[in-house]
Amino acid sequence: SHASIAAHTMSAAPQAMPNARPLDDVSNIIDLDALHKELEQARSNVEMWMARRELSMKEQVAVHKTNMAVAEEEYVSLVEREKDLATAAEELARRQEYQQAELDALQEEAAQAKELGEDLPQQLQVLREQVTTEKDEVEREQTKVKGDEMVKAQMLQAHLSAVDLYRDRLGLRFEIGDAEELRFFYRHVDPADHEREFMVAVRVVDTGGYELMDCDPDMGDAAQRLLAECNRTDNLSGFVRGVRKLFRASVAEEEVAAAAAALREKAKVSAPSYAPADEPEPEPEP
């Protein structure tokens, strides 16, 4: 019957309880010490990994800063080098242009001197004969007139006639000053201003030869040495050409000095300024 079956069940249930394991006794199932050690080991491994990772990031940041500093120094060096090369190129171009202009001027002067030299001897001979004839006529007509002033006037007139040949070819102009000095005015000397005039003045002395009265611009001892050579050789045309060369050399020095000053001013104006690059901020430590 159903009642007997229930009773049998109730009586049989307590017999199975002694074989069951208690639920709160887990020490036999899980080793808590071992688990704690594993957790500590895992945490130690994680912390070591994080420390290595942080150290690696700091090293990378330091390497990056070093590379940025080196790159910035190289950039500044390249910019300075480029500026120096540009300045040197401009100066070289200017020097080549000046040398070419000087070469052209020398070639022109050589051609003019050659042309003048071919015609000068015959024309000088004619002038000498003319001077001699005029001198004889003056002596016959004015036998009573003697003195230094007449001799000086004759010599000046003879030289004025001779140097007329230079006027058109070399841009020369001649005048007689108040002290009877012979003034030579030069043009076509300054390539930047062909009408600019340079001047030298000489005067005939009683003992023969010439003395220097004026020179603009002043050529100093160089003009005196040319005049001494002229008095020694009696070659006034050589003195005139020599003074022209002195004036040309003076103009060339002015051009070189002006070009150098312009380059220095240009370099000051065009010099770039560089702001220091911002360094990356360090990452916050964990």
mmCIF file of C-alpha atoms in Angstrom:
data_model
loop_
_atom_site.group_PDB
_atom_site.id
_atom_site.type_symbol
_atom_site.label_atom_id
_atom_site.label_comp_id
_atom_site.label_asym_id
_atom_site.label_seq_id
_atom_site.Cartn_x
_atom_site.Cartn_y
_atom_site.Cartn_z
ATOM 1 C CA SER A 1 0.000 0.000 0.000
ATOM 2 C CA HIS A 2 0.961 3.565 -0.291
ATOM 3 C CA ALA A 3 1.458 4.006 3.429
ATOM 4 C CA SER A 4 3.866 1.141 3.683
ATOM 5 C CA ILE A 5 5.864 2.412 0.823
ATOM 6 C CA ALA A 6 6.178 5.882 2.446
ATOM 7 C CA ALA A 7 7.223 4.398 5.679
ATOM 8 C CA HIS A 8 9.825 2.328 4.005
ATOM 9 C CA THR A 9 11.133 5.399 2.296
ATOM 10 C CA MET A 10 11.302 7.387 5.477
ATOM 11 C CA SER A 11 13.183 4.619 7.153
ATOM 12 C CA ALA A 12 15.612 4.167 4.277
ATOM 13 C CA ALA A 13 16.570 7.852 3.883
ATOM 14 C CA PRO A 14 18.608 8.221 7.078
ATOM 15 C CA GLN A 15 20.773 5.310 6.101
ATOM 16 C CA ALA A 16 22.231 7.248 3.093
ATOM 17 C CA MET A 17 23.319 10.361 5.090
ATOM 18 C CA PRO A 18 26.511 8.992 6.653
ATOM 19 C CA ASN A 19 28.128 8.543 3.184
ATOM 20 C CA ALA A 20 27.541 12.255 2.049
ATOM 21 C CA ARG A 21 30.516 14.882 2.251
ATOM 22 C CA PRO A 22 29.850 18.188 4.053
ATOM 23 C CA LEU A 23 29.421 21.217 1.745
ATOM 24 C CA ASP A 24 31.479 23.723 3.849
ATOM 25 C CA ASP A 25 34.552 21.541 3.909
ATOM 26 C CA VAL A 26 36.226 22.774 0.622
ATOM 27 C CA SER A 27 39.814 22.478 1.804
ATOM 28 C CA ASN A 28 39.866 18.926 0.573
ATOM 29 C CA ILE A 29 38.597 20.030 -2.863
ATOM 30 C CA ILE A 30 40.647 23.332 -3.518
ATOM 31 C CA ASP A 31 44.168 24.090 -2.248
ATOM 32 C CA LEU A 32 43.738 27.692 -1.119
ATOM 33 C CA ASP A 33 47.456 28.236 -0.431
ATOM 34 C CA ALA A 34 48.422 27.047 -3.860
ATOM 35 C CA LEU A 35 45.735 29.220 -5.398
ATOM 36 C CA HIS A 36 46.957 32.225 -3.405
ATOM 37 C CA LYS A 37 50.543 31.619 -4.528
ATOM 38 C CA GLU A 38 49.404 31.354 -8.154
ATOM 39 C CA LEU A 39 47.508 34.607 -7.827
ATOM 40 C CA GLU A 40 50.529 36.325 -6.267
ATOM 41 C CA GLN A 41 52.778 34.942 -9.022
ATOM 42 C CA ALA A 42 50.363 36.132 -11.693
ATOM 43 C CA ARG A 43 50.158 39.576 -10.096
ATOM 44 C CA SER A 44 53.995 39.683 -9.883
ATOM 45 C CA ASN A 45 54.243 38.725 -13.573
ATOM 46 C CA VAL A 46 51.730 41.413 -14.525
ATOM 47 C CA GLU A 47 53.541 44.080 -12.490
ATOM 48 C CA MET A 48 56.905 43.029 -13.993
ATOM 49 C CA TRP A 49 55.433 43.199 -17.477
ATOM 50 C CA MET A 50 53.988 46.658 -16.758
ATOM 51 C CA ALA A 51 57.348 47.856 -15.387
ATOM 52 C CA ARG A 52 59.169 46.589 -18.473
ATOM 53 C CA ARG A 53 56.563 48.144 -20.701
ATOM 54 C CA GLU A 54 56.876 51.491 -18.920
ATOM 55 C CA LEU A 55 60.699 51.352 -19.119
ATOM 56 C CA SER A 56 60.506 50.536 -22.828
ATOM 57 C CA MET A 57 58.172 53.486 -23.444
ATOM 58 C CA LYS A 58 60.470 55.858 -21.537
ATOM 59 C CA GLU A 59 63.459 54.630 -23.566
ATOM 60 C CA GLN A 60 61.531 55.168 -26.787
ATOM 61 C CA VAL A 61 60.595 58.698 -25.685
ATOM 62 C CA ALA A 62 64.257 59.457 -24.866
ATOM 63 C CA VAL A 63 65.395 58.092 -28.248
ATOM 64 C CA HIS A 64 62.692 60.153 -29.976
ATOM 65 C CA LYS A 65 63.833 63.348 -28.228
ATOM 66 C CA THR A 66 67.452 62.649 -29.179
ATOM 67 C CA ASN A 67 66.524 62.000 -32.807
ATOM 68 C CA MET A 68 64.434 65.185 -32.916
ATOM 69 C CA ALA A 69 67.314 67.266 -31.518
ATOM 70 C CA VAL A 70 69.769 65.788 -34.037
ATOM 71 C CA ALA A 71 67.312 66.351 -36.898
ATOM 72 C CA GLU A 72 66.775 69.970 -35.847
ATOM 73 C CA GLU A 73 70.538 70.616 -35.682
ATOM 74 C CA GLU A 74 70.983 69.072 -39.135
ATOM 75 C CA TYR A 75 68.142 71.181 -40.500
ATOM 76 C CA VAL A 76 69.631 74.415 -39.132
ATOM 77 C CA SER A 77 73.042 73.417 -40.527
ATOM 78 C CA LEU A 78 71.536 72.750 -43.950
ATOM 79 C CA VAL A 79 69.723 76.093 -43.959
ATOM 80 C CA GLU A 80 72.948 77.927 -43.028
ATOM 81 C CA ARG A 81 74.854 76.035 -45.695
ATOM 82 C CA GLU A 82 72.236 76.903 -48.296
ATOM 83 C CA LYS A 83 72.440 80.584 -47.320
ATOM 84 C CA ASP A 84 76.259 80.555 -47.545
ATOM 85 C CA LEU A 85 76.142 78.857 -50.947
ATOM 86 C CA ALA A 86 73.593 81.383 -52.235
ATOM 87 C CA THR A 87 75.747 84.291 -51.040
ATOM 88 C CA ALA A 88 78.866 82.754 -52.589
ATOM 89 C CA ALA A 89 77.010 82.192 -55.873
ATOM 90 C CA GLU A 90 75.851 85.815 -56.001
ATOM 91 C CA GLU A 91 79.339 87.077 -55.251
ATOM 92 C CA LEU A 92 80.839 84.794 -57.909
ATOM 93 C CA ALA A 93 78.293 85.953 -60.487
ATOM 94 C CA ARG A 94 79.047 89.569 -59.623
ATOM 95 C CA ARG A 95 82.780 88.972 -59.871
ATOM 96 C CA GLN A 96 82.420 87.245 -63.236
ATOM 97 C CA GLU A 97 80.262 90.092 -64.523
ATOM 98 C CA TYR A 98 82.809 92.655 -63.343
ATOM 99 C CA GLN A 99 85.722 90.711 -64.859
ATOM 100 C CA GLN A 100 83.877 90.378 -68.171
ATOM 101 C CA ALA A 101 83.138 94.113 -68.221
ATOM 102 C CA GLU A 102 86.779 94.872 -67.408
ATOM 103 C CA LEU A 103 87.919 92.505 -70.169
ATOM 104 C CA ASP A 104 85.610 94.161 -72.687
ATOM 105 C CA ALA A 105 86.862 97.599 -71.647
ATOM 106 C CA LEU A 106 90.496 96.500 -71.946
ATOM 107 C CA GLN A 107 89.862 95.032 -75.373
ATOM 108 C CA GLU A 108 88.168 98.245 -76.466
ATOM 109 C CA GLU A 109 91.003 100.333 -75.064
ATOM 110 C CA ALA A 110 93.581 98.092 -76.753
ATOM 111 C CA ALA A 111 91.794 98.461 -80.099
ATOM 112 C CA GLN A 112 91.619 102.232 -79.648
ATOM 113 C CA ALA A 113 95.260 102.418 -78.649
ATOM 114 C CA LYS A 114 96.253 100.316 -81.647
ATOM 115 C CA GLU A 115 94.260 102.508 -83.995
ATOM 116 C CA LEU A 116 95.668 105.623 -82.387
ATOM 117 C CA GLY A 117 99.194 104.251 -82.481
ATOM 118 C CA GLU A 118 98.953 103.548 -86.207
ATOM 119 C CA ASP A 119 97.954 107.104 -87.050
ATOM 120 C CA LEU A 120 99.805 109.014 -84.354
ATOM 121 C CA PRO A 121 103.400 108.989 -85.697
ATOM 122 C CA GLN A 122 102.485 110.564 -89.026
ATOM 123 C CA GLN A 123 100.175 113.104 -87.430
ATOM 124 C CA LEU A 124 102.770 113.972 -84.792
ATOM 125 C CA GLN A 125 105.354 114.475 -87.496
ATOM 126 C CA VAL A 126 103.010 116.872 -89.287
ATOM 127 C CA LEU A 127 102.394 118.677 -86.028
ATOM 128 C CA ARG A 128 106.115 118.913 -85.322
ATOM 129 C CA GLU A 129 106.707 120.418 -88.741
ATOM 130 C CA GLN A 130 103.829 122.808 -88.227
ATOM 131 C CA VAL A 131 105.142 123.818 -84.827
ATOM 132 C CA THR A 132 108.596 124.326 -86.258
ATOM 133 C CA THR A 133 107.247 126.463 -89.082
ATOM 134 C CA GLU A 134 105.125 128.530 -86.766
ATOM 135 C CA LYS A 135 108.013 128.927 -84.371
ATOM 136 C CA ASP A 136 110.267 130.193 -87.159
ATOM 137 C CA GLU A 137 107.632 132.647 -88.293
ATOM 138 C CA VAL A 138 107.100 133.915 -84.774
ATOM 139 C CA GLU A 139 110.837 134.289 -84.280
ATOM 140 C CA ARG A 140 111.153 136.251 -87.505
ATOM 141 C CA GLU A 141 108.169 138.472 -86.730
ATOM 142 C CA GLN A 142 108.986 138.955 -83.085
ATOM 143 C CA THR A 143 112.729 138.869 -82.830
ATOM 144 C CA LYS A 144 112.590 141.326 -79.982
ATOM 145 C CA VAL A 145 110.095 139.306 -77.970
ATOM 146 C CA LYS A 146 111.838 136.792 -75.795
ATOM 147 C CA GLY A 147 110.922 135.263 -72.477
ATOM 148 C CA ASP A 148 109.568 132.310 -70.645
ATOM 149 C CA GLU A 149 105.916 133.128 -71.260
ATOM 150 C CA MET A 150 106.310 132.841 -75.040
ATOM 151 C CA VAL A 151 108.101 129.501 -74.721
ATOM 152 C CA LYS A 152 105.404 128.130 -72.425
ATOM 153 C CA ALA A 153 102.613 129.268 -74.747
ATOM 154 C CA GLN A 154 104.269 127.614 -77.731
ATOM 155 C CA MET A 155 104.745 124.323 -75.886
ATOM 156 C CA LEU A 156 101.153 124.334 -74.650
ATOM 157 C CA GLN A 157 99.832 125.011 -78.138
ATOM 158 C CA ALA A 158 101.913 122.200 -79.588
ATOM 159 C CA HIS A 159 100.673 119.738 -76.958
ATOM 160 C CA LEU A 160 97.077 120.842 -77.379
ATOM 161 C CA SER A 161 97.322 120.119 -81.078
ATOM 162 C CA ALA A 162 98.825 116.692 -80.444
ATOM 163 C CA VAL A 163 96.314 115.542 -77.822
ATOM 164 C CA ASP A 164 93.320 116.566 -79.970
ATOM 165 C CA LEU A 165 93.637 113.110 -81.498
ATOM 166 C CA TYR A 166 92.495 111.507 -78.207
ATOM 167 C CA ARG A 167 89.351 113.581 -77.773
ATOM 168 C CA ASP A 168 86.895 111.517 -79.824
ATOM 169 C CA ARG A 169 88.454 108.085 -79.301
ATOM 170 C CA LEU A 170 88.950 108.119 -75.524
ATOM 171 C CA GLY A 171 86.428 110.769 -74.446
ATOM 172 C CA LEU A 172 89.133 113.316 -73.600
ATOM 173 C CA ARG A 173 88.645 117.046 -73.226
ATOM 174 C CA PHE A 174 91.343 119.666 -72.696
ATOM 175 C CA GLU A 175 91.395 123.128 -71.186
ATOM 176 C CA ILE A 176 94.003 125.724 -70.251
ATOM 177 C CA GLY A 177 93.551 127.009 -66.697
ATOM 178 C CA ASP A 178 94.189 130.421 -65.244
ATOM 179 C CA ALA A 179 97.717 129.405 -64.226
ATOM 180 C CA GLU A 180 98.374 128.175 -67.790
ATOM 181 C CA GLU A 181 98.093 124.600 -66.639
ATOM 182 C CA LEU A 182 96.895 121.982 -69.107
ATOM 183 C CA ARG A 183 93.807 120.166 -67.773
ATOM 184 C CA PHE A 184 92.831 116.711 -69.087
ATOM 185 C CA PHE A 185 89.176 115.684 -68.587
ATOM 186 C CA TYR A 186 88.311 111.986 -69.051
ATOM 187 C CA ARG A 187 84.929 110.425 -69.818
ATOM 188 C CA HIS A 188 83.894 106.794 -70.552
ATOM 189 C CA VAL A 189 85.823 105.664 -67.463
ATOM 190 C CA ASP A 190 82.986 104.659 -65.112
ATOM 191 C CA PRO A 191 80.860 101.872 -66.689
ATOM 192 C CA ALA A 192 77.892 102.962 -64.548
ATOM 193 C CA ASP A 193 78.145 106.623 -65.648
ATOM 194 C CA HIS A 194 79.919 107.260 -68.956
ATOM 195 C CA GLU A 195 79.504 111.031 -68.619
ATOM 196 C CA ARG A 196 81.284 111.185 -65.247
ATOM 197 C CA GLU A 197 84.479 113.237 -65.672
ATOM 198 C CA PHE A 198 87.892 112.638 -64.112
ATOM 199 C CA MET A 199 90.589 115.326 -64.277
ATOM 200 C CA VAL A 200 94.345 115.734 -64.087
ATOM 201 C CA ALA A 201 96.245 119.018 -64.584
ATOM 202 C CA VAL A 202 99.918 119.598 -65.399
ATOM 203 C CA ARG A 203 101.986 122.712 -66.054
ATOM 204 C CA VAL A 204 105.161 123.293 -68.038
ATOM 205 C CA VAL A 205 108.086 124.314 -65.812
ATOM 206 C CA ASP A 206 110.887 126.678 -66.759
ATOM 207 C CA THR A 207 113.564 123.991 -66.507
ATOM 208 C CA GLY A 208 111.680 121.683 -68.912
ATOM 209 C CA GLY A 209 109.141 118.977 -68.346
ATOM 210 C CA TYR A 210 105.923 119.173 -66.353
ATOM 211 C CA GLU A 211 104.701 119.393 -62.787
ATOM 212 C CA LEU A 212 101.433 118.009 -61.394
ATOM 213 C CA MET A 213 98.943 120.721 -60.429
ATOM 214 C CA ASP A 214 95.752 118.806 -59.653
ATOM 215 C CA CYS A 215 94.206 115.322 -59.841
ATOM 216 C CA ASP A 216 90.532 114.518 -59.176
ATOM 217 C CA PRO A 217 90.103 111.983 -57.716
ATOM 218 C CA ASP A 218 93.494 112.033 -56.055
ATOM 219 C CA MET A 219 95.734 109.174 -57.245
ATOM 220 C CA GLY A 220 98.519 109.979 -54.808
ATOM 221 C CA ASP A 221 102.068 108.870 -55.591
ATOM 222 C CA ALA A 222 100.952 106.815 -58.604
ATOM 223 C CA ALA A 223 100.236 109.976 -60.633
ATOM 224 C CA GLN A 224 103.568 111.504 -59.555
ATOM 225 C CA ARG A 225 105.428 108.392 -60.734
ATOM 226 C CA LEU A 226 103.712 108.546 -64.126
ATOM 227 C CA LEU A 227 104.636 112.213 -64.482
ATOM 228 C CA ALA A 228 108.251 111.485 -63.538
ATOM 229 C CA GLU A 229 108.355 108.843 -66.282
ATOM 230 C CA CYS A 230 106.802 111.346 -68.698
ATOM 231 C CA ASN A 231 109.518 113.921 -67.896
ATOM 232 C CA ARG A 232 112.194 111.272 -68.363
ATOM 233 C CA THR A 233 110.903 110.028 -71.743
ATOM 234 C CA ASP A 234 109.137 113.199 -72.963
ATOM 235 C CA ASN A 235 106.040 111.055 -73.631
ATOM 236 C CA LEU A 236 102.959 113.064 -72.687
ATOM 237 C CA SER A 237 100.573 110.688 -74.477
ATOM 238 C CA GLY A 238 101.893 107.825 -72.347
ATOM 239 C CA PHE A 239 101.185 109.882 -69.211
ATOM 240 C CA VAL A 240 97.623 110.576 -70.410
ATOM 241 C CA ARG A 241 96.947 106.868 -71.009
ATOM 242 C CA GLY A 242 98.543 105.893 -67.707
ATOM 243 C CA VAL A 243 96.361 108.295 -65.710
ATOM 244 C CA ARG A 244 93.281 106.899 -67.453
ATOM 245 C CA LYS A 245 94.255 103.401 -66.281
ATOM 246 C CA LEU A 246 94.622 104.713 -62.713
ATOM 247 C CA PHE A 247 91.122 106.184 -62.851
ATOM 248 C CA ARG A 248 89.698 102.901 -64.212
ATOM 249 C CA ALA A 249 91.358 100.932 -61.412
ATOM 250 C CA SER A 250 89.911 103.360 -58.848
ATOM 251 C CA VAL A 251 86.387 102.880 -60.289
ATOM 252 C CA ALA A 252 86.830 99.104 -60.207
ATOM 253 C CA GLU A 253 87.756 99.231 -56.510
ATOM 254 C CA GLU A 254 84.658 101.332 -55.810
ATOM 255 C CA GLU A 255 82.438 98.794 -57.590
ATOM 256 C CA VAL A 256 83.924 95.856 -55.686
ATOM 257 C CA ALA A 257 83.527 97.654 -52.339
ATOM 258 C CA ALA A 258 79.918 98.606 -53.147
ATOM 259 C CA ALA A 259 79.097 95.021 -54.195
ATOM 260 C CA ALA A 260 80.604 93.588 -50.990
ATOM 261 C CA ALA A 261 78.652 96.077 -48.856
ATOM 262 C CA ALA A 262 75.418 95.217 -50.685
ATOM 263 C CA LEU A 263 75.980 91.497 -50.121
ATOM 264 C CA ARG A 264 76.601 92.051 -46.413
ATOM 265 C CA GLU A 265 73.418 94.117 -46.060
ATOM 266 C CA LYS A 266 71.424 91.538 -47.996
ATOM 267 C CA ALA A 267 72.739 88.732 -45.803
ATOM 268 C CA LYS A 268 71.685 90.657 -42.655
ATOM 269 C CA VAL A 269 68.180 91.317 -43.978
ATOM 270 C CA SER A 270 67.527 87.779 -45.309
ATOM 271 C CA ALA A 271 68.937 85.838 -42.289
ATOM 272 C CA PRO A 272 66.066 83.492 -41.085
ATOM 273 C CA SER A 273 65.207 82.979 -37.414
ATOM 274 C CA TYR A 274 64.343 79.559 -36.024
ATOM 275 C CA ALA A 275 62.135 78.882 -32.994
ATOM 276 C CA PRO A 276 63.118 75.856 -30.898
ATOM 277 C CA ALA A 277 60.906 72.807 -31.449
ATOM 278 C CA ASP A 278 58.507 71.848 -28.624
ATOM 279 C CA GLU A 279 59.568 68.687 -26.807
ATOM 280 C CA PRO A 280 56.876 65.993 -26.301
ATOM 281 C CA GLU A 281 55.412 65.917 -22.790
ATOM 282 C CA PRO A 282 56.319 62.790 -20.772
ATOM 283 C CA GLU A 283 53.532 60.292 -20.218
ATOM 284 C CA PRO A 284 52.176 60.087 -16.667
ATOM 285 C CA GLU A 285 53.401 57.173 -14.610
ATOM 286 C CA PRO A 286 50.773 54.587 -13.605
#
